[in-house]
Amino acid sequence: MHILVNTGGGDAPGLNAVIRAVTLSALRRGWKVTGIKRGYHGLIGGDSDGLIELTRDKVRGIAHLGGTILGTVNKGHPFEFLVTRDGKTVTTDISDEVVRRFHEVGGDALIAIGGDGAFRIASRFAKKGLPVVGVPKTIDNDLSCTQATFGFDTAVTVATEAIDRLHTTAESHERIMVVELMGRYAGWIALHAGVAGNAHVILMPEIPYDIEKVVAHIQTRYASRRRYCMVVVAEGAKPLHGDISTIGTELGREVRLGGIAEKIGNYLGDRTGFESRSLVLGHLQRGGSPTHRDRLLALRFGAAAVRMVEQGKFGNIVAYHPPRMVPVPIEEAIAVMKEVPLDSDTVMTARDLGICLGD
Ligand code: F6P
């Protein structure tokens, strides 16, 4: 058995732990493992370093490291590959070339580690006959097929520590501090880090916000001598009668979200007369070592993926349904996004603590 493995989409702490577990589990069975660099690019680019044999040595001491030793890309996937023709960048379908190369290098199974975007690609490859097993990865926690994905716990941990730090400076200056967190169209990171970090306001995509409710909440705080306010906003939060804030679009990649903290910070400052500052925590939430929880989860995902290959359960992703890892068809895995349920215990806790959710 020869397993090919790749990592696609935005990186998440824990990717290297999956790669290590896949490699060691496969080697123990007497199999061979090859890593494809930069998503699928390493398979088709013709680069000398596009494919790397994963040996025990290659995966030694990497489980605790952030990022991915294989590299990753989140634009120009094989069905919409970016090429330049007559000075213009256009997209083209090179998926057949990927399939051809997969067989040419003697691949028997592909373990694709990624999020919803990577699974959409994997699903199309499965339809073309590639024996694929997916491993779910995302800091956003927005995959409904699995109870958890690695990377989320680390992102929440980093964000919570940042909010803790912002409290002291916000309070010293009696400022409104608005911090923007990642999560795309789901508010998991903002909600969890906001509640854990004692935010006073949390805005997230699942609850379109009325900015005047936020203004009133801040005015009440200041009037009762709690003269500062910590506002946590998910990058995908949107106003009641408005749109998500975006930075721009680029050919072959998803729209980039961002800019909401600055907009809200400026508005709240002008409207209340209190000084405000805003910041974007950004990629700090994705970088660095995974927490022990993410590390363990990632190792479990990797080992389970190899067991699924052994059992011939292709066309599935490994899903965490505690206490087990189970196969879920890729199609099912990408069907519905996991949003924060409005009746969830964490949302109710936020309300019980008096945190303003903008509604
Ligand atoms: O999906 C993970 C994620 O970090 C999102 O939370 C964020 O919107 C996006 O990726 C950022 O992508 P990029 O690294 O391309 O800016």
Tab-separated table of C-alpha atoms and ligand atoms in Angstrom:
chain	number	residue	atom	x	y	z
A	1	MET	CA	0.000	0.000	0.000
A	2	HIS	CA	1.309	3.418	-0.955
A	3	ILE	CA	-0.431	6.385	0.702
A	4	LEU	CA	-0.157	9.900	-0.668
A	5	VAL	CA	-0.966	12.665	1.797
A	6	ASN	CA	-1.508	16.397	1.357
A	7	THR	CA	-2.632	19.433	3.322
A	8	GLY	CA	-4.942	22.010	1.733
A	9	GLY	CA	-6.588	25.313	2.625
A	10	GLY	CA	-5.527	27.576	5.494
A	11	ASP	CA	-3.107	25.917	7.884
A	12	ALA	CA	-4.249	24.926	11.371
A	13	PRO	CA	-2.198	23.939	14.415
A	14	GLY	CA	-2.159	20.134	14.450
A	15	LEU	CA	-1.505	19.452	10.756
A	16	ASN	CA	1.980	18.152	11.473
A	17	ALA	CA	0.632	15.852	14.173
A	18	VAL	CA	-1.754	14.304	11.607
A	19	ILE	CA	1.127	13.852	9.151
A	20	ARG	CA	3.204	12.141	11.840
A	21	ALA	CA	0.374	9.808	12.872
A	22	VAL	CA	-0.426	8.907	9.254
A	23	THR	CA	3.228	8.178	8.569
A	24	LEU	CA	3.966	6.105	11.663
A	25	SER	CA	0.697	4.156	11.432
A	26	ALA	CA	1.363	3.346	7.764
A	27	LEU	CA	5.036	2.437	8.285
A	28	ARG	CA	4.040	0.045	11.084
A	29	ARG	CA	1.920	-1.792	8.511
A	30	GLY	CA	4.858	-1.989	6.128
A	31	TRP	CA	3.347	0.615	3.797
A	32	LYS	CA	4.941	3.571	2.027
A	33	VAL	CA	3.900	7.220	2.521
A	34	THR	CA	4.574	10.137	0.202
A	35	GLY	CA	3.754	13.734	1.050
A	36	ILE	CA	2.541	16.014	-1.737
A	37	LYS	CA	3.859	19.541	-1.261
A	38	ARG	CA	1.631	22.634	-1.549
A	39	GLY	CA	-1.772	20.979	-1.845
A	40	TYR	CA	-1.890	19.209	-5.208
A	41	HIS	CA	0.759	21.426	-6.786
A	42	GLY	CA	3.603	19.075	-5.852
A	43	LEU	CA	2.030	16.331	-7.912
A	44	ILE	CA	1.702	18.287	-11.117
A	45	GLY	CA	4.238	21.099	-10.896
A	46	GLY	CA	7.184	19.057	-12.109
A	47	ASP	CA	9.251	20.498	-9.231
A	48	SER	CA	11.997	18.238	-7.990
A	49	ASP	CA	10.788	18.729	-4.411
A	50	GLY	CA	7.057	18.349	-5.137
A	51	LEU	CA	6.877	14.881	-3.618
A	52	ILE	CA	8.629	13.821	-0.443
A	53	GLU	CA	8.888	10.318	0.935
A	54	LEU	CA	7.773	10.446	4.564
A	55	THR	CA	10.060	8.321	6.673
A	56	ARG	CA	10.285	7.979	10.447
A	57	ASP	CA	13.080	10.580	10.358
A	58	LYS	CA	11.053	13.080	8.357
A	59	VAL	CA	8.239	13.115	10.932
A	60	ARG	CA	10.425	13.034	14.044
A	61	GLY	CA	9.703	15.870	16.493
A	62	ILE	CA	6.995	17.576	14.432
A	63	ALA	CA	3.774	16.813	16.355
A	64	HIS	CA	4.102	19.940	18.479
A	65	LEU	CA	4.994	22.261	15.610
A	66	GLY	CA	2.473	24.631	14.016
A	67	GLY	CA	2.004	24.943	10.261
A	68	THR	CA	2.550	22.021	7.917
A	69	ILE	CA	5.814	20.523	6.714
A	70	LEU	CA	4.080	19.860	3.380
A	71	GLY	CA	3.057	23.459	2.785
A	72	THR	CA	-0.450	24.402	1.733
A	73	VAL	CA	-2.347	26.617	-0.704
A	74	ASN	CA	-5.818	28.036	-0.648
A	75	LYS	CA	-6.144	29.251	-4.162
A	76	GLY	CA	-6.022	27.738	-7.622
A	77	HIS	CA	-7.274	24.244	-6.826
A	78	PRO	CA	-7.031	21.520	-9.528
A	79	PHE	CA	-10.518	22.113	-10.917
A	80	GLU	CA	-9.868	25.866	-11.155
A	81	PHE	CA	-6.110	25.988	-11.579
A	82	LEU	CA	-4.629	29.426	-12.237
A	83	VAL	CA	-2.644	29.806	-15.453
A	84	THR	CA	-1.445	32.840	-17.363
A	85	ARG	CA	-2.461	33.018	-21.019
A	86	ASP	CA	-1.661	35.992	-23.238
A	87	GLY	CA	-0.737	37.972	-20.145
A	88	LYS	CA	-4.096	37.214	-18.469
A	89	THR	CA	-4.654	34.955	-15.441
A	90	VAL	CA	-7.458	32.470	-16.065
A	91	THR	CA	-8.648	29.257	-14.435
A	92	THR	CA	-8.434	25.830	-16.038
A	93	ASP	CA	-9.304	22.255	-14.999
A	94	ILE	CA	-6.189	20.135	-14.494
A	95	SER	CA	-7.832	17.427	-12.385
A	96	ASP	CA	-7.253	14.693	-14.990
A	97	GLU	CA	-3.550	15.434	-14.868
A	98	VAL	CA	-3.624	15.040	-11.065
A	99	VAL	CA	-5.372	11.655	-11.405
A	100	ARG	CA	-2.892	10.547	-14.068
A	101	ARG	CA	0.095	11.558	-11.920
A	102	PHE	CA	-1.409	9.885	-8.826
A	103	HIS	CA	-1.418	6.548	-10.680
A	104	GLU	CA	1.936	7.230	-12.327
A	105	VAL	CA	3.657	7.593	-8.944
A	106	GLY	CA	1.986	4.384	-7.759
A	107	GLY	CA	-0.563	5.866	-5.327
A	108	ASP	CA	-3.066	3.447	-3.761
A	109	ALA	CA	-4.791	5.900	-1.419
A	110	LEU	CA	-4.924	9.639	-0.860
A	111	ILE	CA	-5.329	11.107	2.611
A	112	ALA	CA	-6.488	14.685	2.103
A	113	ILE	CA	-6.238	16.857	5.211
A	114	GLY	CA	-8.368	19.963	4.839
A	115	GLY	CA	-11.537	21.905	5.479
A	116	ASP	CA	-14.741	22.301	3.486
A	117	GLY	CA	-12.897	23.612	0.405
A	118	ALA	CA	-10.452	20.695	0.407
A	119	PHE	CA	-13.332	18.247	0.862
A	120	ARG	CA	-15.204	19.694	-2.112
A	121	ILE	CA	-12.091	18.980	-4.169
A	122	ALA	CA	-11.686	15.520	-2.605
A	123	SER	CA	-15.310	14.720	-3.359
A	124	ARG	CA	-14.793	15.553	-7.044
A	125	PHE	CA	-11.658	13.409	-7.122
A	126	ALA	CA	-13.559	10.539	-5.460
A	127	LYS	CA	-16.076	10.774	-8.328
A	128	LYS	CA	-13.161	10.443	-10.733
A	129	GLY	CA	-12.222	7.203	-8.990
A	130	LEU	CA	-9.458	8.339	-6.627
A	131	PRO	CA	-9.458	6.344	-3.363
A	132	VAL	CA	-9.674	9.267	-0.918
A	133	VAL	CA	-9.979	9.508	2.849
A	134	GLY	CA	-10.393	13.013	4.305
A	135	VAL	CA	-9.179	14.378	7.633
A	136	PRO	CA	-11.106	17.436	8.853
A	137	LYS	CA	-9.099	20.504	9.731
A	138	THR	CA	-10.211	24.017	10.538
A	139	ILE	CA	-9.747	26.557	13.264
A	140	ASP	CA	-13.268	27.799	12.455
A	141	ASN	CA	-15.026	24.695	13.915
A	142	ASP	CA	-17.643	25.009	11.166
A	143	LEU	CA	-17.815	21.406	9.915
A	144	SER	CA	-21.096	19.817	10.942
A	145	CYS	CA	-19.967	16.222	10.336
A	146	THR	CA	-17.535	16.146	13.248
A	147	GLN	CA	-17.898	17.194	16.847
A	148	ALA	CA	-14.471	18.832	16.769
A	149	THR	CA	-11.642	19.772	14.432
A	150	PHE	CA	-8.069	20.370	15.528
A	151	GLY	CA	-6.909	23.972	15.467
A	152	PHE	CA	-10.046	25.375	17.084
A	153	ASP	CA	-8.897	24.852	20.657
A	154	THR	CA	-5.566	26.522	19.888
A	155	ALA	CA	-7.247	29.481	18.175
A	156	VAL	CA	-9.598	29.968	21.124
A	157	THR	CA	-6.709	29.689	23.582
A	158	VAL	CA	-4.680	32.337	21.738
A	159	ALA	CA	-7.700	34.615	21.364
A	160	THR	CA	-8.637	34.285	25.035
A	161	GLU	CA	-5.129	35.208	26.113
A	162	ALA	CA	-5.206	38.225	23.794
A	163	ILE	CA	-8.526	39.385	25.255
A	164	ASP	CA	-7.136	38.953	28.788
A	165	ARG	CA	-4.247	41.223	27.826
A	166	LEU	CA	-6.500	43.786	26.194
A	167	HIS	CA	-8.627	44.139	29.341
A	168	THR	CA	-5.824	45.753	31.329
A	169	THR	CA	-4.887	48.334	28.720
A	170	ALA	CA	-8.540	49.092	27.888
A	171	GLU	CA	-9.380	49.598	31.548
A	172	SER	CA	-6.327	51.778	32.232
A	173	HIS	CA	-7.292	54.135	29.388
A	174	GLU	CA	-11.056	53.836	29.884
A	175	ARG	CA	-11.398	52.832	26.257
A	176	ILE	CA	-13.717	50.798	24.121
A	177	MET	CA	-11.531	48.037	22.733
A	178	VAL	CA	-12.808	46.141	19.706
A	179	VAL	CA	-10.996	42.939	18.726
A	180	GLU	CA	-11.738	41.068	15.501
A	181	LEU	CA	-11.416	37.291	15.530
A	182	MET	CA	-11.404	34.748	12.701
A	183	GLY	CA	-14.055	32.122	11.995
A	184	ARG	CA	-15.432	33.010	8.550
A	185	TYR	CA	-19.226	32.633	8.546
A	186	ALA	CA	-19.406	31.022	11.998
A	187	GLY	CA	-19.006	32.634	15.409
A	188	TRP	CA	-17.445	29.756	17.320
A	189	ILE	CA	-14.067	31.376	18.014
A	190	ALA	CA	-15.606	34.728	18.962
A	191	LEU	CA	-18.210	33.167	21.242
A	192	HIS	CA	-15.885	30.780	23.044
A	193	ALA	CA	-12.970	33.210	23.442
A	194	GLY	CA	-15.355	36.069	24.240
A	195	VAL	CA	-17.121	34.225	27.040
A	196	ALA	CA	-13.896	32.717	28.407
A	197	GLY	CA	-12.171	36.118	28.187
A	198	ASN	CA	-14.960	38.063	29.925
A	199	ALA	CA	-15.922	40.206	26.943
A	200	HIS	CA	-18.746	42.669	27.513
A	201	VAL	CA	-20.029	42.493	23.950
A	202	ILE	CA	-19.750	39.562	21.490
A	203	LEU	CA	-20.928	39.955	17.901
A	204	MET	CA	-21.131	36.956	15.600
A	205	PRO	CA	-22.630	35.983	12.239
A	206	GLU	CA	-25.438	33.910	13.733
A	207	ILE	CA	-26.938	36.957	15.507
A	208	PRO	CA	-27.120	40.007	13.194
A	209	TYR	CA	-26.405	42.934	15.488
A	210	ASP	CA	-28.195	46.201	16.151
A	211	ILE	CA	-25.347	48.646	16.759
A	212	GLU	CA	-27.622	50.890	18.850
A	213	LYS	CA	-28.060	48.018	21.339
A	214	VAL	CA	-24.279	47.916	21.647
A	215	VAL	CA	-24.145	51.695	22.120
A	216	ALA	CA	-26.766	51.480	24.887
A	217	HIS	CA	-24.863	48.645	26.599
A	218	ILE	CA	-21.641	50.656	26.588
A	219	GLN	CA	-23.355	53.809	27.860
A	220	THR	CA	-24.885	51.853	30.730
A	221	ARG	CA	-21.488	50.398	31.627
A	222	TYR	CA	-19.759	53.770	31.655
A	223	ALA	CA	-22.657	55.335	33.608
A	224	SER	CA	-22.264	52.679	36.286
A	225	ARG	CA	-18.548	53.467	36.586
A	226	ARG	CA	-17.333	50.430	34.660
A	227	ARG	CA	-15.550	52.807	32.356
A	228	TYR	CA	-14.196	50.538	29.645
A	229	CYS	CA	-15.645	47.975	27.295
A	230	MET	CA	-14.277	44.854	25.642
A	231	VAL	CA	-16.021	44.149	22.352
A	232	VAL	CA	-15.250	40.857	20.592
A	233	VAL	CA	-16.397	40.703	16.997
A	234	ALA	CA	-16.249	37.729	14.635
A	235	GLU	CA	-14.881	38.671	11.218
A	236	GLY	CA	-18.151	37.410	9.692
A	237	ALA	CA	-20.471	39.390	11.982
A	238	LYS	CA	-23.020	41.486	10.166
A	239	PRO	CA	-25.371	44.314	11.081
A	240	LEU	CA	-29.139	43.754	11.126
A	241	HIS	CA	-29.696	45.508	7.825
A	242	GLY	CA	-26.283	45.284	6.275
A	243	ASP	CA	-23.629	43.035	4.863
A	244	ILE	CA	-20.532	41.207	6.019
A	245	SER	CA	-17.380	43.316	5.807
A	246	THR	CA	-14.987	42.066	3.116
A	247	ILE	CA	-11.473	43.026	2.081
A	248	GLY	CA	-11.618	41.886	-1.504
A	249	THR	CA	-11.892	39.052	-3.957
A	250	GLU	CA	-9.210	37.384	-6.001
A	251	LEU	CA	-9.547	34.969	-8.888
A	252	GLY	CA	-9.572	31.339	-7.735
A	253	ARG	CA	-9.939	31.998	-4.037
A	254	GLU	CA	-12.680	32.617	-1.519
A	255	VAL	CA	-13.657	36.155	-0.636
A	256	ARG	CA	-11.564	37.552	2.234
A	257	LEU	CA	-13.470	38.774	5.270
A	258	GLY	CA	-12.198	41.604	7.427
A	259	GLY	CA	-12.384	45.219	8.486
A	260	ILE	CA	-15.405	44.941	10.769
A	261	ALA	CA	-13.547	45.813	14.002
A	262	GLU	CA	-12.277	49.107	12.636
A	263	LYS	CA	-15.730	50.066	11.357
A	264	ILE	CA	-17.420	49.205	14.646
A	265	GLY	CA	-14.644	50.785	16.726
A	266	ASN	CA	-14.878	54.079	14.830
A	267	TYR	CA	-18.668	54.139	15.002
A	268	LEU	CA	-18.809	53.364	18.723
A	269	GLY	CA	-16.163	55.984	19.472
A	270	ASP	CA	-18.014	58.700	17.504
A	271	ARG	CA	-21.442	57.730	18.763
A	272	THR	CA	-20.610	57.436	22.485
A	273	GLY	CA	-17.867	60.026	22.761
A	274	PHE	CA	-15.667	57.498	24.546
A	275	GLU	CA	-12.237	56.774	23.172
A	276	SER	CA	-12.021	53.584	21.145
A	277	ARG	CA	-9.352	51.384	19.606
A	278	SER	CA	-9.630	48.356	17.373
A	279	LEU	CA	-7.365	45.528	16.333
A	280	VAL	CA	-7.423	42.400	14.228
A	281	LEU	CA	-5.920	39.332	15.877
A	282	GLY	CA	-5.577	37.666	12.472
A	283	HIS	CA	-3.161	34.859	11.785
A	284	LEU	CA	-1.818	34.782	15.345
A	285	GLN	CA	-4.839	32.536	15.888
A	286	ARG	CA	-3.477	30.012	13.389
A	287	GLY	CA	0.239	30.129	14.043
A	288	GLY	CA	2.389	28.308	16.556
A	289	SER	CA	2.081	25.087	18.504
A	290	PRO	CA	-1.197	23.251	18.929
A	291	THR	CA	-2.598	22.888	22.436
A	292	HIS	CA	-2.358	19.400	23.916
A	293	ARG	CA	-6.050	18.885	23.036
A	294	ASP	CA	-5.525	19.729	19.376
A	295	ARG	CA	-2.336	17.679	19.266
A	296	LEU	CA	-4.030	14.583	20.623
A	297	LEU	CA	-7.074	15.045	18.402
A	298	ALA	CA	-4.841	15.455	15.340
A	299	LEU	CA	-2.824	12.321	16.170
A	300	ARG	CA	-6.077	10.396	16.610
A	301	PHE	CA	-7.398	11.687	13.263
A	302	GLY	CA	-4.214	10.624	11.472
A	303	ALA	CA	-4.147	7.113	12.950
A	304	ALA	CA	-7.879	6.671	12.276
A	305	ALA	CA	-7.413	7.739	8.640
A	306	VAL	CA	-4.876	4.947	8.127
A	307	ARG	CA	-7.245	2.424	9.738
A	308	MET	CA	-9.929	3.589	7.310
A	309	VAL	CA	-7.553	3.080	4.376
A	310	GLU	CA	-6.824	-0.421	5.698
A	311	GLN	CA	-10.554	-1.161	5.808
A	312	GLY	CA	-11.062	0.250	2.300
A	313	LYS	CA	-13.454	2.954	3.540
A	314	PHE	CA	-12.734	5.382	0.724
A	315	GLY	CA	-14.918	8.364	-0.124
A	316	ASN	CA	-15.247	9.151	3.581
A	317	ILE	CA	-13.784	11.588	6.026
A	318	VAL	CA	-12.781	10.700	9.554
A	319	ALA	CA	-15.293	12.293	11.914
A	320	TYR	CA	-14.972	12.635	15.659
A	321	HIS	CA	-18.124	11.338	17.297
A	322	PRO	CA	-16.900	11.009	20.887
A	323	PRO	CA	-15.596	8.684	22.016
A	324	ARG	CA	-15.027	7.247	18.518
A	325	MET	CA	-13.609	8.217	15.166
A	326	VAL	CA	-16.113	7.171	12.503
A	327	PRO	CA	-16.327	7.354	8.692
A	328	VAL	CA	-18.748	9.923	7.234
A	329	PRO	CA	-19.288	10.185	3.444
A	330	ILE	CA	-17.497	13.235	2.046
A	331	GLU	CA	-20.736	14.458	0.440
A	332	GLU	CA	-22.391	14.519	3.847
A	333	ALA	CA	-19.375	16.234	5.366
A	334	ILE	CA	-19.713	19.266	3.080
A	335	ALA	CA	-23.505	19.468	2.959
A	336	VAL	CA	-24.167	21.760	5.918
A	337	MET	CA	-22.025	24.330	7.676
A	338	LYS	CA	-21.956	24.113	11.482
A	339	GLU	CA	-23.202	27.394	12.900
A	340	VAL	CA	-23.471	28.281	16.571
A	341	PRO	CA	-26.961	27.129	17.640
A	342	LEU	CA	-28.763	30.070	19.197
A	343	ASP	CA	-30.137	27.889	21.983
A	344	SER	CA	-26.712	26.447	22.821
A	345	ASP	CA	-25.572	26.405	26.395
A	346	THR	CA	-22.671	28.736	25.662
A	347	VAL	CA	-24.998	31.341	24.118
A	348	MET	CA	-27.324	31.039	27.121
A	349	THR	CA	-24.327	31.373	29.438
A	350	ALA	CA	-23.261	34.555	27.650
A	351	ARG	CA	-26.736	36.008	28.119
A	352	ASP	CA	-26.867	34.938	31.779
A	353	LEU	CA	-23.533	36.663	32.368
A	354	GLY	CA	-24.973	39.888	30.977
A	355	ILE	CA	-22.863	39.879	27.836
A	356	CYS	CA	-24.446	41.928	25.028
A	357	LEU	CA	-24.853	39.852	21.853
A	358	GLY	CA	-26.072	42.794	19.818
A	359	ASP	CA	-29.744	41.765	19.804
B	1	F6P	O1	-10.635	29.139	7.493
B	1	F6P	C1	-9.584	29.524	8.316
B	1	F6P	C2	-9.347	31.011	8.205
B	1	F6P	O2	-8.311	31.347	9.115
B	1	F6P	C3	-10.577	31.871	8.440
B	1	F6P	O3	-10.908	31.994	9.797
B	1	F6P	C4	-10.149	33.160	7.761
B	1	F6P	O4	-11.255	33.891	7.309
B	1	F6P	C5	-9.335	32.669	6.601
B	1	F6P	O5	-8.901	31.366	6.910
B	1	F6P	C6	-8.152	33.547	6.308
B	1	F6P	O6	-7.544	33.058	5.180
B	1	F6P	P1	-6.133	33.595	4.641
B	1	F6P	O7	-5.070	32.908	5.435
B	1	F6P	O8	-6.141	33.197	3.221
B	1	F6P	O9	-6.107	35.076	4.855
